[in-house]
Each structure stands twice: as structure tokens, then as C-alpha cells.
CSV table of C-alpha atoms and ligand atoms in Angstrom, one decimal:
chain,number,residue,atom,x,y,z
A,13,MET,CA,-17.3,-9.0,67.3
A,14,SER,CA,-20.6,-8.0,68.4
A,15,SER,CA,-22.1,-5.5,65.8
A,16,LYS,CA,-22.5,-1.9,67.1
A,17,ALA,CA,-25.5,0.8,67.8
A,18,THR,CA,-24.5,4.1,64.6
A,19,GLY,CA,-28.1,5.6,65.5
A,20,SER,CA,-32.0,5.3,65.6
A,21,ILE,CA,-34.6,5.0,63.6
A,22,THR,CA,-38.8,6.5,64.8
A,23,VAL,CA,-41.4,4.3,63.5
A,24,THR,CA,-44.4,6.5,63.0
A,25,MET,CA,-47.9,4.8,63.6
A,26,GLU,CA,-49.9,7.1,61.4
A,27,GLY,CA,-53.6,8.3,62.6
A,28,SER,CA,-52.5,7.8,65.7
A,29,ASN,CA,-49.6,9.2,68.1
A,30,LYS,CA,-47.5,6.1,69.1
A,31,SER,CA,-44.4,5.7,68.4
A,32,ALA,CA,-41.1,3.7,68.9
A,33,LYS,CA,-37.5,5.1,68.5
A,34,LEU,CA,-35.4,1.7,67.5
A,35,PRO,CA,-32.7,1.2,68.1
A,36,LEU,CA,-30.3,1.0,64.0
A,37,LEU,CA,-26.6,-1.8,64.1
A,38,GLY,CA,-23.9,-2.2,62.4
A,39,GLY,CA,-21.7,-5.2,61.4
A,40,THR,CA,-18.4,-4.7,60.0
A,41,LEU,CA,-19.6,-3.9,56.0
A,42,GLY,CA,-22.9,-4.6,54.7
A,43,PRO,CA,-25.7,-1.3,55.4
A,44,GLN,CA,-27.0,-0.8,59.3
A,45,VAL,CA,-29.9,-3.1,60.6
A,46,ALA,CA,-32.5,-1.5,62.4
A,47,ASP,CA,-33.7,-3.3,65.5
A,48,ILE,CA,-37.3,-4.6,65.7
A,49,ARG,CA,-36.9,-6.5,68.6
A,50,LYS,CA,-39.0,-4.1,70.7
A,51,LEU,CA,-41.4,-3.0,68.1
A,52,TYR,CA,-43.8,-5.5,69.2
A,53,GLY,CA,-43.8,-4.7,72.8
A,54,GLU,CA,-44.0,-1.1,71.7
A,55,LEU,CA,-46.3,-0.8,69.5
A,56,GLY,CA,-48.7,-4.2,69.1
A,57,ILE,CA,-47.2,-4.0,66.2
A,58,PHE,CA,-45.3,-7.4,63.6
A,59,THR,CA,-43.0,-7.4,60.4
A,60,TYR,CA,-43.7,-8.8,58.0
A,61,ASP,CA,-41.4,-9.8,55.6
A,62,PRO,CA,-42.3,-13.0,52.6
A,63,GLY,CA,-39.2,-15.1,52.1
A,64,TYR,CA,-37.2,-13.0,55.6
A,65,GLY,CA,-35.0,-11.0,52.0
A,66,ALA,CA,-35.1,-7.7,54.7
A,67,THR,CA,-34.5,-9.4,57.6
A,68,ALA,CA,-30.9,-9.4,59.3
A,69,SER,CA,-30.9,-13.3,62.0
A,70,CYS,CA,-28.8,-13.4,63.5
A,71,GLU,CA,-25.3,-11.6,63.8
A,72,SER,CA,-22.5,-14.0,62.3
A,73,THR,CA,-18.8,-13.6,61.8
A,74,ILE,CA,-18.2,-16.1,59.0
A,75,THR,CA,-19.3,-15.4,55.6
A,76,TYR,CA,-19.8,-11.5,54.3
A,77,ILE,CA,-22.0,-11.1,49.8
A,78,ASP,CA,-22.3,-7.7,48.7
A,79,GLY,CA,-25.1,-8.2,46.1
A,80,ASP,CA,-24.1,-5.4,44.4
A,81,GLU,CA,-21.0,-5.2,43.5
A,82,GLY,CA,-20.8,-9.5,43.4
A,83,VAL,CA,-17.8,-9.3,45.9
A,84,LEU,CA,-18.1,-12.9,48.7
A,85,LEU,CA,-16.0,-13.1,52.1
A,86,TYR,CA,-15.2,-16.1,53.9
A,87,ARG,CA,-14.6,-14.3,56.8
A,88,GLY,CA,-13.0,-11.5,55.3
A,89,TYR,CA,-11.1,-13.4,52.7
A,90,PRO,CA,-11.9,-12.8,48.9
A,91,ILE,CA,-14.0,-16.1,47.3
A,92,GLU,CA,-11.7,-15.7,44.1
A,93,GLN,CA,-8.7,-15.4,46.2
A,94,LEU,CA,-9.5,-18.7,48.2
A,95,ALA,CA,-10.1,-20.3,45.3
A,96,GLU,CA,-6.5,-19.9,43.4
A,97,GLN,CA,-4.8,-20.1,46.6
A,98,SER,CA,-6.0,-22.2,48.8
A,99,SER,CA,-7.5,-26.2,49.8
A,100,PHE,CA,-10.7,-27.1,50.6
A,101,LEU,CA,-9.5,-28.5,53.5
A,102,GLU,CA,-8.2,-25.2,55.0
A,103,VAL,CA,-10.9,-23.6,53.6
A,104,ALA,CA,-12.7,-25.4,56.2
A,105,TYR,CA,-10.1,-25.1,59.4
A,106,LEU,CA,-10.9,-21.4,58.3
A,107,LEU,CA,-14.3,-21.4,58.1
A,108,LEU,CA,-14.8,-22.8,61.6
A,109,ASN,CA,-12.2,-22.0,63.7
A,110,GLY,CA,-12.5,-17.7,62.1
A,111,GLU,CA,-8.2,-18.0,60.9
A,112,LEU,CA,-6.1,-19.2,58.5
A,113,PRO,CA,-4.1,-22.3,60.0
A,114,ASN,CA,-0.7,-23.0,60.3
A,115,LYS,CA,1.4,-24.9,59.5
A,116,ALA,CA,1.2,-27.0,62.8
A,117,GLN,CA,-3.1,-26.7,62.9
A,118,TYR,CA,-4.0,-27.3,59.4
A,119,ALA,CA,-1.7,-31.2,59.9
A,120,GLU,CA,-3.6,-31.5,63.2
A,121,PHE,CA,-7.4,-30.7,61.5
A,122,ASP,CA,-6.5,-32.2,58.0
A,123,LYS,CA,-5.6,-35.8,60.9
A,124,GLY,CA,-8.7,-34.8,62.7
A,125,VAL,CA,-10.5,-35.1,59.8
A,126,THR,CA,-8.8,-37.9,58.0
A,127,ARG,CA,-9.5,-40.1,60.5
A,128,HIS,CA,-13.1,-39.7,60.7
A,129,THR,CA,-13.5,-41.0,57.2
A,130,MET,CA,-14.8,-43.5,57.1
A,131,LEU,CA,-18.9,-44.5,58.7
A,132,HIS,CA,-19.8,-47.1,61.3
A,133,GLU,CA,-20.1,-50.4,58.7
A,134,GLN,CA,-23.0,-50.7,60.3
A,135,LEU,CA,-24.9,-48.0,58.4
A,136,ARG,CA,-23.1,-49.1,55.2
A,137,ARG,CA,-26.2,-51.5,55.1
A,138,PHE,CA,-28.8,-48.7,55.2
A,139,PHE,CA,-28.3,-48.3,51.2
A,140,GLU,CA,-29.3,-51.7,51.1
A,141,GLY,CA,-33.0,-51.0,52.0
A,142,PHE,CA,-33.0,-48.0,49.4
A,143,ARG,CA,-33.6,-48.9,46.3
A,144,ARG,CA,-31.5,-48.6,42.8
A,145,ASP,CA,-33.0,-46.3,41.7
A,146,ALA,CA,-34.2,-43.8,44.5
A,147,HIS,CA,-32.4,-40.9,44.3
A,148,PRO,CA,-29.8,-39.7,45.9
A,149,MET,CA,-30.1,-36.7,48.1
A,150,ALA,CA,-33.3,-38.7,49.4
A,151,VAL,CA,-30.7,-41.2,50.8
A,152,MET,CA,-28.3,-38.6,51.7
A,153,CYS,CA,-31.4,-36.7,53.9
A,154,GLY,CA,-31.4,-40.6,55.4
A,155,VAL,CA,-28.6,-41.7,56.4
A,156,VAL,CA,-27.1,-38.4,57.7
A,157,GLY,CA,-30.1,-38.0,59.9
A,158,ALA,CA,-29.3,-41.0,61.2
A,159,MET,CA,-25.0,-40.8,61.7
A,160,ALA,CA,-27.3,-39.0,65.6
A,161,ALA,CA,-28.8,-43.2,65.6
A,162,PHE,CA,-24.1,-44.3,65.4
A,163,TYR,CA,-22.1,-41.8,67.6
A,164,HIS,CA,-24.9,-40.3,70.5
A,165,ASP,CA,-21.1,-39.7,72.2
A,166,ASN,CA,-21.2,-36.7,70.6
A,167,LEU,CA,-24.9,-35.4,70.5
A,168,ASP,CA,-24.3,-32.8,73.2
A,169,ILE,CA,-24.3,-30.2,72.0
A,170,ASN,CA,-23.1,-28.0,74.4
A,171,ASP,CA,-20.2,-30.1,74.9
A,172,PRO,CA,-17.6,-27.7,72.9
A,173,GLU,CA,-15.5,-31.0,73.1
A,174,GLN,CA,-18.4,-32.7,71.5
A,175,ARG,CA,-18.9,-30.3,68.9
A,176,ARG,CA,-15.8,-30.5,68.0
A,177,ILE,CA,-15.9,-34.2,67.7
A,178,ALA,CA,-19.9,-33.8,65.2
A,179,ALA,CA,-18.1,-30.7,62.8
A,180,PHE,CA,-15.1,-33.4,62.5
A,181,ARG,CA,-17.7,-37.0,62.2
A,182,LEU,CA,-20.0,-34.9,59.6
A,183,ILE,CA,-17.3,-33.3,57.4
A,184,ALA,CA,-15.5,-36.6,57.4
A,185,LYS,CA,-18.0,-38.4,56.6
A,186,VAL,CA,-20.2,-36.6,53.7
A,187,PRO,CA,-18.0,-37.7,51.4
A,188,THR,CA,-17.7,-41.3,51.8
A,189,ILE,CA,-22.1,-41.5,52.4
A,190,ALA,CA,-22.4,-39.4,49.0
A,191,ALA,CA,-20.6,-41.7,47.3
A,192,TRP,CA,-21.7,-45.4,48.4
A,193,ALA,CA,-24.9,-43.0,47.8
A,194,TYR,CA,-24.2,-43.3,44.0
A,195,LYS,CA,-21.8,-46.7,44.5
A,196,TYR,CA,-25.3,-48.6,45.3
A,197,SER,CA,-27.1,-46.3,42.7
A,198,VAL,CA,-25.1,-48.3,39.4
A,199,GLY,CA,-24.4,-51.2,41.5
A,200,GLN,CA,-21.0,-51.1,42.0
A,201,PRO,CA,-19.1,-52.6,44.5
A,202,LEU,CA,-19.1,-49.3,48.4
A,203,VAL,CA,-14.9,-47.8,47.7
A,204,TYR,CA,-13.7,-47.2,51.7
A,205,PRO,CA,-12.1,-44.3,52.0
A,206,ARG,CA,-8.2,-43.8,51.5
A,207,ASN,CA,-7.0,-41.6,53.7
A,208,ASP,CA,-3.7,-40.7,52.3
A,209,LEU,CA,-5.2,-38.5,49.5
A,210,SER,CA,-6.6,-35.1,50.0
A,211,TYR,CA,-9.8,-34.7,50.5
A,212,ALA,CA,-11.1,-33.8,46.9
A,213,GLU,CA,-9.1,-37.1,45.6
A,214,ASN,CA,-10.6,-39.0,47.9
A,215,PHE,CA,-13.9,-37.7,47.7
A,216,LEU,CA,-13.4,-38.5,43.1
A,217,TYR,CA,-11.8,-42.3,44.4
A,218,MET,CA,-14.5,-43.4,46.0
A,219,LEU,CA,-16.9,-42.0,43.4
A,220,ASN,CA,-15.2,-43.7,40.5
A,221,GLY,CA,-12.9,-45.7,41.8
A,222,VAL,CA,-13.9,-49.8,41.1
A,223,PRO,CA,-12.0,-52.8,42.7
A,224,ALA,CA,-11.1,-53.7,39.4
A,225,GLU,CA,-8.1,-52.4,38.6
A,226,PRO,CA,-5.7,-48.7,40.0
A,227,TRP,CA,-7.5,-46.1,40.8
A,228,VAL,CA,-5.4,-42.7,38.7
A,229,ASN,CA,-5.8,-39.5,40.5
A,230,ASN,CA,-5.4,-36.4,37.4
A,231,PRO,CA,-4.7,-33.5,39.6
A,232,ILE,CA,-6.3,-31.0,37.4
A,233,LEU,CA,-9.3,-32.9,38.2
A,234,SER,CA,-8.6,-33.4,41.5
A,235,ARG,CA,-7.9,-29.1,41.4
A,236,ALA,CA,-11.0,-29.1,40.2
A,237,MET,CA,-12.8,-30.5,41.9
A,238,ASP,CA,-11.1,-28.7,45.7
A,239,ARG,CA,-12.6,-25.8,43.9
A,240,ILE,CA,-15.9,-26.5,43.2
A,241,LEU,CA,-15.9,-27.1,47.1
A,242,ILE,CA,-14.7,-23.8,47.5
A,243,LEU,CA,-17.2,-22.6,46.2
A,244,HIS,CA,-19.7,-24.0,46.9
A,245,ALA,CA,-18.1,-24.1,51.8
A,246,ASP,CA,-20.2,-20.9,52.0
A,247,HIS,CA,-23.0,-18.6,51.5
A,248,GLU,CA,-24.6,-16.7,54.8
A,249,GLN,CA,-28.2,-17.4,55.2
A,250,ASN,CA,-29.2,-18.9,52.4
A,251,ALA,CA,-32.6,-20.7,53.2
A,252,SER,CA,-30.0,-24.5,53.7
A,253,THR,CA,-28.0,-23.0,55.7
A,254,SER,CA,-31.1,-20.8,57.4
A,255,THR,CA,-32.7,-24.0,57.7
A,256,VAL,CA,-29.7,-25.8,59.9
A,257,ARG,CA,-30.1,-23.1,62.2
A,258,LEU,CA,-34.0,-23.1,63.0
A,259,ALA,CA,-32.9,-26.6,63.2
A,260,GLY,CA,-30.5,-25.9,65.1
A,261,SER,CA,-32.3,-22.9,67.9
A,262,THR,CA,-34.1,-25.7,69.0
A,263,GLY,CA,-31.6,-27.3,70.3
A,264,ALA,CA,-31.5,-30.9,68.4
A,265,ASN,CA,-28.4,-32.8,67.3
A,266,PRO,CA,-26.2,-31.7,64.5
A,267,PHE,CA,-27.0,-34.9,63.1
A,268,ALA,CA,-30.2,-33.9,62.4
A,269,CYS,CA,-29.6,-30.0,61.3
A,270,ILE,CA,-27.5,-31.2,59.0
A,271,ALA,CA,-29.9,-33.8,57.1
A,272,ALA,CA,-32.5,-30.8,57.5
A,273,GLY,CA,-30.5,-28.5,55.6
A,274,ILE,CA,-29.9,-31.3,53.0
A,275,ALA,CA,-33.1,-31.5,52.5
A,276,ALA,CA,-33.7,-28.3,51.8
A,277,LEU,CA,-31.1,-27.7,49.7
A,278,TRP,CA,-32.7,-30.2,47.6
A,279,GLY,CA,-35.3,-27.9,45.7
A,280,PRO,CA,-34.7,-26.3,42.2
A,281,ALA,CA,-34.9,-23.0,43.7
A,282,HIS,CA,-32.1,-24.4,45.8
A,283,GLY,CA,-28.7,-26.7,45.1
A,284,GLY,CA,-31.7,-28.5,42.6
A,285,ALA,CA,-29.9,-25.8,39.9
A,286,ASN,CA,-27.1,-27.3,39.1
A,287,GLU,CA,-28.8,-30.5,38.1
A,288,ALA,CA,-32.0,-28.6,36.2
A,289,VAL,CA,-29.5,-26.6,34.2
A,290,LEU,CA,-28.4,-29.3,32.1
A,291,LYS,CA,-31.9,-31.3,31.6
A,292,MET,CA,-33.1,-27.4,31.0
A,293,LEU,CA,-29.8,-27.4,28.8
A,294,ALA,CA,-30.9,-30.9,27.0
A,295,GLU,CA,-34.3,-30.7,26.6
A,296,ILE,CA,-33.3,-27.1,24.3
A,297,GLY,CA,-31.4,-29.1,22.7
A,298,SER,CA,-30.2,-26.4,19.9
A,299,PRO,CA,-29.0,-23.1,20.5
A,300,GLU,CA,-31.5,-22.7,17.2
A,301,ASN,CA,-33.9,-22.7,20.1
A,302,ILE,CA,-32.0,-20.5,22.3
A,303,PRO,CA,-34.9,-17.4,21.4
A,304,GLN,CA,-38.0,-20.0,21.5
A,305,PHE,CA,-37.1,-20.9,25.3
A,306,ILE,CA,-36.5,-17.5,26.3
A,307,SER,CA,-39.6,-16.6,25.4
A,308,GLU,CA,-41.0,-19.2,26.8
A,309,VAL,CA,-39.0,-17.8,29.5
A,310,LYS,CA,-40.0,-13.4,29.4
A,311,ASP,CA,-44.0,-15.0,29.0
A,312,LYS,CA,-45.3,-14.7,32.9
A,313,ASN,CA,-47.9,-17.3,32.0
A,314,SER,CA,-46.0,-20.3,31.7
A,315,HIS,CA,-43.5,-20.9,34.9
A,316,THR,CA,-40.2,-21.5,33.2
A,317,LYS,CA,-37.4,-20.0,34.2
A,318,LEU,CA,-33.6,-19.7,33.0
A,319,MET,CA,-31.9,-22.0,35.3
A,320,GLY,CA,-29.2,-21.1,37.1
A,321,PHE,CA,-30.0,-17.5,36.8
A,322,GLY,CA,-31.3,-15.1,39.6
A,323,HIS,CA,-29.7,-14.8,42.7
A,324,ARG,CA,-31.5,-13.5,45.5
A,325,VAL,CA,-28.0,-11.9,47.0
A,326,TYR,CA,-26.3,-11.3,44.5
A,327,LYS,CA,-28.0,-8.2,41.3
A,328,ASN,CA,-24.8,-8.1,39.9
A,329,PHE,CA,-23.1,-11.9,38.4
A,330,ASP,CA,-22.2,-14.4,40.5
A,331,PRO,CA,-18.6,-14.3,42.1
A,332,ARG,CA,-18.7,-18.0,42.0
A,333,ALA,CA,-19.8,-17.8,38.8
A,334,LYS,CA,-16.6,-16.5,37.0
A,335,ILE,CA,-14.7,-19.2,38.3
A,336,MET,CA,-16.7,-21.0,38.0
A,337,LYS,CA,-16.8,-20.8,34.1
A,338,GLU,CA,-13.1,-20.7,34.4
A,339,THR,CA,-12.6,-23.8,35.4
A,340,CYS,CA,-14.6,-25.2,33.0
A,341,HIS,CA,-13.2,-23.9,30.1
A,342,GLU,CA,-9.7,-25.4,32.0
A,343,VAL,CA,-11.5,-29.2,32.8
A,344,LEU,CA,-12.8,-28.5,28.8
A,345,ALA,CA,-8.6,-27.8,28.5
A,346,GLU,CA,-7.4,-30.9,30.7
A,347,LEU,CA,-9.7,-33.8,29.1
A,348,GLY,CA,-8.8,-33.0,24.7
A,349,ILE,CA,-12.8,-31.8,24.3
A,350,LYS,CA,-13.1,-29.8,21.9
A,351,ASP,CA,-16.5,-28.8,21.1
A,352,GLU,CA,-19.7,-29.6,23.9
A,353,PRO,CA,-22.6,-29.0,22.9
A,354,LEU,CA,-23.0,-28.5,26.3
A,355,LEU,CA,-20.8,-25.3,26.8
A,356,ASP,CA,-21.3,-24.3,23.2
A,357,MET,CA,-25.0,-23.4,24.1
A,358,ALA,CA,-25.0,-22.1,28.4
A,359,MET,CA,-22.5,-20.2,26.3
A,360,GLU,CA,-25.0,-18.4,23.7
A,361,MET,CA,-27.6,-18.1,26.2
A,362,GLU,CA,-26.3,-16.2,28.8
A,363,ARG,CA,-25.1,-14.0,25.7
A,364,ILE,CA,-28.8,-14.0,24.6
A,365,ALA,CA,-29.4,-12.9,28.0
A,366,LEU,CA,-27.2,-10.2,29.4
A,367,SER,CA,-28.4,-8.6,25.9
A,368,ASP,CA,-32.6,-8.6,26.7
A,369,ASP,CA,-33.6,-6.5,28.6
A,370,TYR,CA,-35.8,-8.6,30.6
A,371,PHE,CA,-32.8,-9.7,32.8
A,372,ILE,CA,-31.3,-6.9,32.3
A,373,SER,CA,-33.9,-5.2,33.9
A,374,ARG,CA,-34.2,-7.7,36.2
A,375,LYS,CA,-30.7,-7.3,37.1
A,376,LEU,CA,-30.9,-11.3,36.3
A,377,TYR,CA,-27.2,-12.2,35.5
A,378,PRO,CA,-25.6,-16.0,35.9
A,379,ASN,CA,-25.0,-17.7,39.5
A,380,VAL,CA,-23.0,-20.1,40.3
A,381,ASP,CA,-25.2,-23.3,39.3
A,382,PHE,CA,-25.4,-21.9,36.0
A,383,TYR,CA,-21.0,-23.9,34.5
A,384,SER,CA,-21.3,-26.1,37.0
A,385,GLY,CA,-23.3,-28.9,36.1
A,386,ILE,CA,-20.8,-28.7,32.7
A,387,ILE,CA,-17.7,-28.8,34.7
A,388,LEU,CA,-19.3,-31.7,36.5
A,389,LYS,CA,-20.2,-33.3,33.5
A,390,ALA,CA,-17.6,-33.4,31.6
A,391,MET,CA,-15.6,-35.1,34.9
A,392,GLY,CA,-17.9,-38.4,34.6
A,393,ILE,CA,-20.4,-37.6,37.9
A,394,PRO,CA,-24.1,-38.3,36.6
A,395,THR,CA,-26.4,-35.4,37.2
A,396,SER,CA,-28.6,-36.7,39.6
A,397,MET,CA,-24.7,-36.4,41.2
A,398,PHE,CA,-24.2,-32.2,41.3
A,399,THR,CA,-26.3,-31.8,43.8
A,400,VAL,CA,-25.4,-34.2,46.6
A,401,LEU,CA,-21.8,-32.8,45.3
A,402,PHE,CA,-23.4,-29.4,46.9
A,403,ALA,CA,-24.0,-31.5,50.3
A,404,VAL,CA,-21.5,-32.1,50.5
A,405,ALA,CA,-19.2,-29.0,50.0
A,406,ARG,CA,-22.2,-27.2,52.1
A,407,THR,CA,-22.0,-29.5,55.0
A,408,VAL,CA,-18.9,-26.8,56.4
A,409,GLY,CA,-21.1,-24.2,56.1
A,410,TRP,CA,-23.8,-25.3,57.8
A,411,VAL,CA,-21.2,-26.9,60.8
A,412,SER,CA,-19.6,-23.7,61.7
A,413,GLN,CA,-22.7,-21.8,60.7
A,414,TRP,CA,-24.7,-24.8,63.4
A,415,LYS,CA,-21.3,-24.2,66.0
A,416,GLU,CA,-21.4,-20.1,65.1
A,417,LEU,CA,-25.3,-20.5,66.6
A,418,ILE,CA,-24.5,-22.8,70.1
A,419,GLU,CA,-21.8,-20.6,70.7
A,420,ASP,CA,-24.1,-17.4,70.2
A,421,PRO,CA,-25.8,-16.5,73.5
A,422,SER,CA,-28.2,-14.2,72.7
A,423,GLN,CA,-29.2,-17.3,70.3
A,424,ARG,CA,-33.2,-18.7,71.0
A,425,ILE,CA,-35.4,-20.7,69.5
A,426,GLY,CA,-36.8,-19.5,66.1
A,427,ARG,CA,-39.7,-19.6,65.7
A,428,PRO,CA,-41.8,-16.7,63.5
A,429,ARG,CA,-45.0,-15.0,63.5
A,430,GLN,CA,-47.6,-14.0,60.8
A,431,ILE,CA,-50.8,-11.9,59.5
A,432,TYR,CA,-53.5,-14.8,60.2
A,433,THR,CA,-56.0,-14.2,57.9
A,434,GLY,CA,-58.3,-17.1,58.1
A,435,ALA,CA,-62.1,-18.0,59.9
A,436,PRO,CA,-62.5,-15.7,62.5
A,437,ALA,CA,-63.4,-18.3,65.9
A,438,ARG,CA,-66.6,-19.6,65.9
A,439,ASP,CA,-67.9,-22.7,67.1
A,440,PHE,CA,-67.9,-26.2,66.5
A,441,VAL,CA,-70.4,-27.0,64.4
A,442,ALA,CA,-71.7,-31.4,64.6
A,443,MET,CA,-71.2,-33.4,62.1
A,444,ASP,CA,-74.7,-34.1,60.6
A,445,LYS,CA,-75.5,-30.8,61.6
A,446,ARG,CA,-73.4,-29.5,58.4
A,447,GLY,CA,-74.4,-28.4,55.1
B,501,LIG,N1,-35.7,-16.5,35.0
B,501,LIG,C1,-37.0,-16.1,34.6
B,501,LIG,N2,-36.8,-15.6,35.6
B,501,LIG,C2,-36.8,-15.0,36.7
B,501,LIG,C3,-35.5,-16.5,36.8
B,501,LIG,C4,-34.7,-17.1,36.5
B,501,LIG,N3,-34.2,-18.0,37.0
B,501,LIG,N4,-34.8,-15.8,38.4
B,501,LIG,C5,-35.6,-14.4,39.2
B,501,LIG,N5,-36.3,-13.7,37.2
B,501,LIG,C6,-37.8,-12.9,37.3
B,501,LIG,C7,-38.8,-13.4,38.9
B,501,LIG,O1,-39.9,-13.8,37.5
B,501,LIG,C8,-39.2,-11.9,39.6
B,501,LIG,O2,-39.6,-11.6,37.7
B,501,LIG,P1,-41.4,-9.7,38.3
B,501,LIG,O3,-40.2,-9.2,38.8
B,501,LIG,O4,-41.4,-10.2,36.5
B,501,LIG,O5,-41.9,-11.0,39.6
B,501,LIG,C9,-38.3,-10.9,39.0
B,501,LIG,O6,-37.1,-11.9,37.9
B,501,LIG,C10,-37.5,-11.3,40.4
B,501,LIG,O7,-37.2,-12.2,40.6
B,501,LIG,P2,-37.5,-13.3,42.4
B,501,LIG,O8,-38.6,-13.6,42.0
B,501,LIG,O9,-38.8,-12.0,43.4
B,501,LIG,O10,-36.9,-13.9,43.3
B,501,LIG,P3,-36.6,-13.9,44.2
B,501,LIG,O11,-35.3,-13.5,45.2
B,501,LIG,O12,-36.6,-14.8,45.4
B,501,LIG,O13,-35.3,-15.6,44.1
B,501,LIG,C11,-34.1,-17.5,42.5
B,501,LIG,C12,-34.4,-16.0,43.5
B,501,LIG,C13,-32.6,-18.2,42.9
B,501,LIG,C14,-34.7,-18.4,43.3
B,501,LIG,C15,-33.9,-17.3,41.5
B,501,LIG,O14,-33.7,-16.0,41.0
B,501,LIG,C16,-34.7,-18.2,40.7
B,501,LIG,O15,-35.8,-19.2,40.3
B,501,LIG,N6,-33.2,-18.8,39.7
B,501,LIG,C17,-33.5,-20.9,38.3
B,501,LIG,C18,-33.0,-21.6,39.5
B,501,LIG,C19,-31.8,-21.3,40.3
B,501,LIG,O16,-30.9,-20.8,39.4
B,501,LIG,N7,-31.2,-21.7,41.4
B,501,LIG,C20,-29.5,-21.6,42.4
B,501,LIG,C21,-29.7,-20.0,42.8
B,501,LIG,S1,-27.5,-19.8,43.2
B,501,LIG,C22,-27.4,-21.3,43.8
B,501,LIG,C23,-27.9,-21.9,44.9
B,501,LIG,O17,-28.1,-21.0,46.5
B,501,LIG,O18,-28.0,-22.2,45.6
């Protein structure tokens, strides 16, 4: 499905008689978009949009967000329905292929993913090259990037079959890499994947299993993990996805592109926020310190942010945060945790923030990361693995967006422009003549 012309706007340069008529384009949902491609040719001007908050960088059929209404759709299906009724692998199929699979398609897809879960045995040695106290996101960037050195039989991005295999390899192997990064950091034996388990179960098994005793699946916890993976699977053109697309636009191989996405996700303003929320709650210490913390957040000079709050697109409740909060209560109940001080603090923080004019006027609501850390902590996942888990889930989204980019005949190398504010042209001065 392509965008359609819906009209035009005319841009007139004040103080001159020059103007340009720009087409307006419309997608299935969302606002109209002015197509500015001819603006420079006609008026000799660029557009300025730091952070790309007002710029559509591509056409996409994968994910839709209505930030004012708090709506998130994967291929048209509401996130709430997918989180409730679907499974992560089914969502992965949907994101990659555009439609929900029938039974035969699902069985084939499941087989395709599970038969790629093992890593090349030599990749194992990479883990030993890292310090044990390395952040697992550093290990993820390194090992995922290194996959290009091991799987070069599917690096031809112009061959659809090679793209398909690369997609399977990435989706299947990323949990193994993530779990091994963790196991290595705690000095436990690396656990090989089990293809008789579901995607989420296998991930929990590789994280928590040890050879000394049988691993027992807790269906509530593996369902919670599956749901967390679904909620994080894609989120249209966010920073890491745009990074993947930008890298992909150069013709770089998929493993390099996904490694770039992992690097972008690591930052605390993006995927690193779930880890930062727990750090923040631990630093605040107890509910009576919340008002002091909130005043620090509101102080322009402090640079303190309320982590897990705010979003570039959502100016209403992040729909993923609502589901996360429910899942959080379910998981704590299942684990018999009646009193979790971090959850109590998070709920108190949410209550105070949502009644404070600073947050109300800026439309700052809890985002997906506000409650996810508490669930993961309760499930025994170490804090340093939170962003890694986000990367495992988002790999599906990145791969789907990368595939869409490569298959889009209108795609060109990504190359933004700038407003140059440096020195004007000047002559070189020899060193002995400089002041
Ligand atoms: N705490 C306090 N003030 C905030 C926050 C926050 N978390 N988020 C935004 N603001 C303020 C910001 O200072 C600005 O105030 P003013 O108008 O007075 O200058 C106003 O709200 C508008 O914010 P912005 O910085 O223009 O918003 P943005 O779209 O550039 O940033 C964000 C979005 C997510 C980076 C930001 O809200 C933030 O840093 N939040 C905390 C980190 C976080 O939770 N990130 C996870 C995002 S969801 C998962 C993901 O997609 O990765």
C-alpha cells in the first residue's frame, strides 16, 4: 500500500515573489504529510527539524502510533489484543509478513526460527574475550555485529531468500547471545537452547537454567516474558529503528544494521530507561523522598529526568505501560510478593506526577519502561539485562523495518542536511605564523 496524493500546499518566501507548490500525501491513518523533496530545487531552501520530530523519513506498513489517543497498532492490530491473545512468535510473523499466519504457516515459521537458535560454536569464544564485568549491551553490540563474519552465506541483501534466512538467524540467535552474555558475566556455564520450548520459555531457560538441576517452567512467568517481548517488538521510526534504517540504506549487511540498532537502543533516553528507572527508584530510597525528587526533576538546572516518563510521540498514556502495570501485578501475585517496596514507590510516584502541573501541562505519562523493570526484577532478571531484553524483542521490529526498507523501490541512502554555523571559508595559516 502506498501513500496517496491528497492535495497540495503552497510555500511562499516572504519578501520575494518565489513560491513552491508541494504535494500533500496521506497514508491509511495519521496526519497528512507535505512532500518537500522539490523544495530545494524550487526555492533553494532546506527544512530544519532537529530530532526529526516533524519529519516522516519513510513510508511504512508495519506499525502505527496515535500519540494523542494512546493507540499502538502492529499491522493494524491493537497492541492490547495481541498482548492478550497472541504469542511473540506469531507477532514476529505478523510484523515480518504483514498478516497473521494460519496453522501451517505458523508451524513452518516456528520451525524456521527454532532450527537457527544455536550459535556457531566458534562464536562462543567471543564471550571469553570480554571482561566478566562488561555491560551485556556491549557484548550484544560486539557479538551481533560479529555474526556477519560467521554467516556470510546470507549477506546478499538483494536476494530475498538470503534476507529471509538472515531474519531467521537474527530472531533465533539473539536470545542465545543475550543469555550467554549474562551467563558469562556471572561465571555460570553457557546454556544451549532447547527447541522444544517456546521462544519465551527457551529464553528464560537459557537465562536461569543450570546443568546441576532441572529447570522448571513457570507458565505465568513465561507468559509474562512473552507479553513483554510482544510489547517491545516494534515502535515505528524510533531512534534505534531509524538507526537500523539509516545503516541499511547504505547497503550494509543485516547483522551490522541490527548491531547499530542495539547501540542506539542502549542510551538511557531510549531502551536504557528500564534500567534507569530501577536505579532511580533505588536512589530515591523511600516514598517520603519522592516530593524532594520531583522538585529536583522540575528544576531546570538539575538535568534530572523522571525516568520511565514522557515520550516523543505519546502525549497520553503509553498503551504498553497500561498492560505492563497489569502484568506487574499478575507477576507479583504469582510469585507471592505481597509487598514490593519498588512497586509501591513507582505507584506513589505515578500518582504524584500525574497530579502535578509540571507533568500535566507537558503531557508526560508513564511509558513502557516505567513498570517493566519492576516485573523483570521480580522475575529474577538482573538489572543490567533489562535493556538487553528490550533488544531481543526489538530485533523482530528492526528486522521487519530493514526488510521493508530493502524492498522499497523508492529507498535512497539516508543523508540529512544541516545548517552550517562554523567558520566561513578562510586560508590555511602555517603553524609558526599562528598566535
Ligand atoms: N522528566 C522530566 N521532564 C521531562 C521528561 C521526564 N522524563 N520528559 C520530558 N520532560 C520535559 C522536558 O524537559 C521538556 O520540558 P520544557 O518544555 O520545559 O523544556 C518537555 O517535557 C518536553 O520534552 P522533550 O525533551 O522535548 O521531549 P522529547 O520528545 O525530546 O523526549 C524522551 C522524549 C522519552 C527522550 C523524554 O521524555 C525522556 O527523556 N524521558 C525519560 C527517559 C525515558 O523514560 N525513555 C523511555 C522512552 S519509552 C521507551 C523507548 O521508546 O525507548
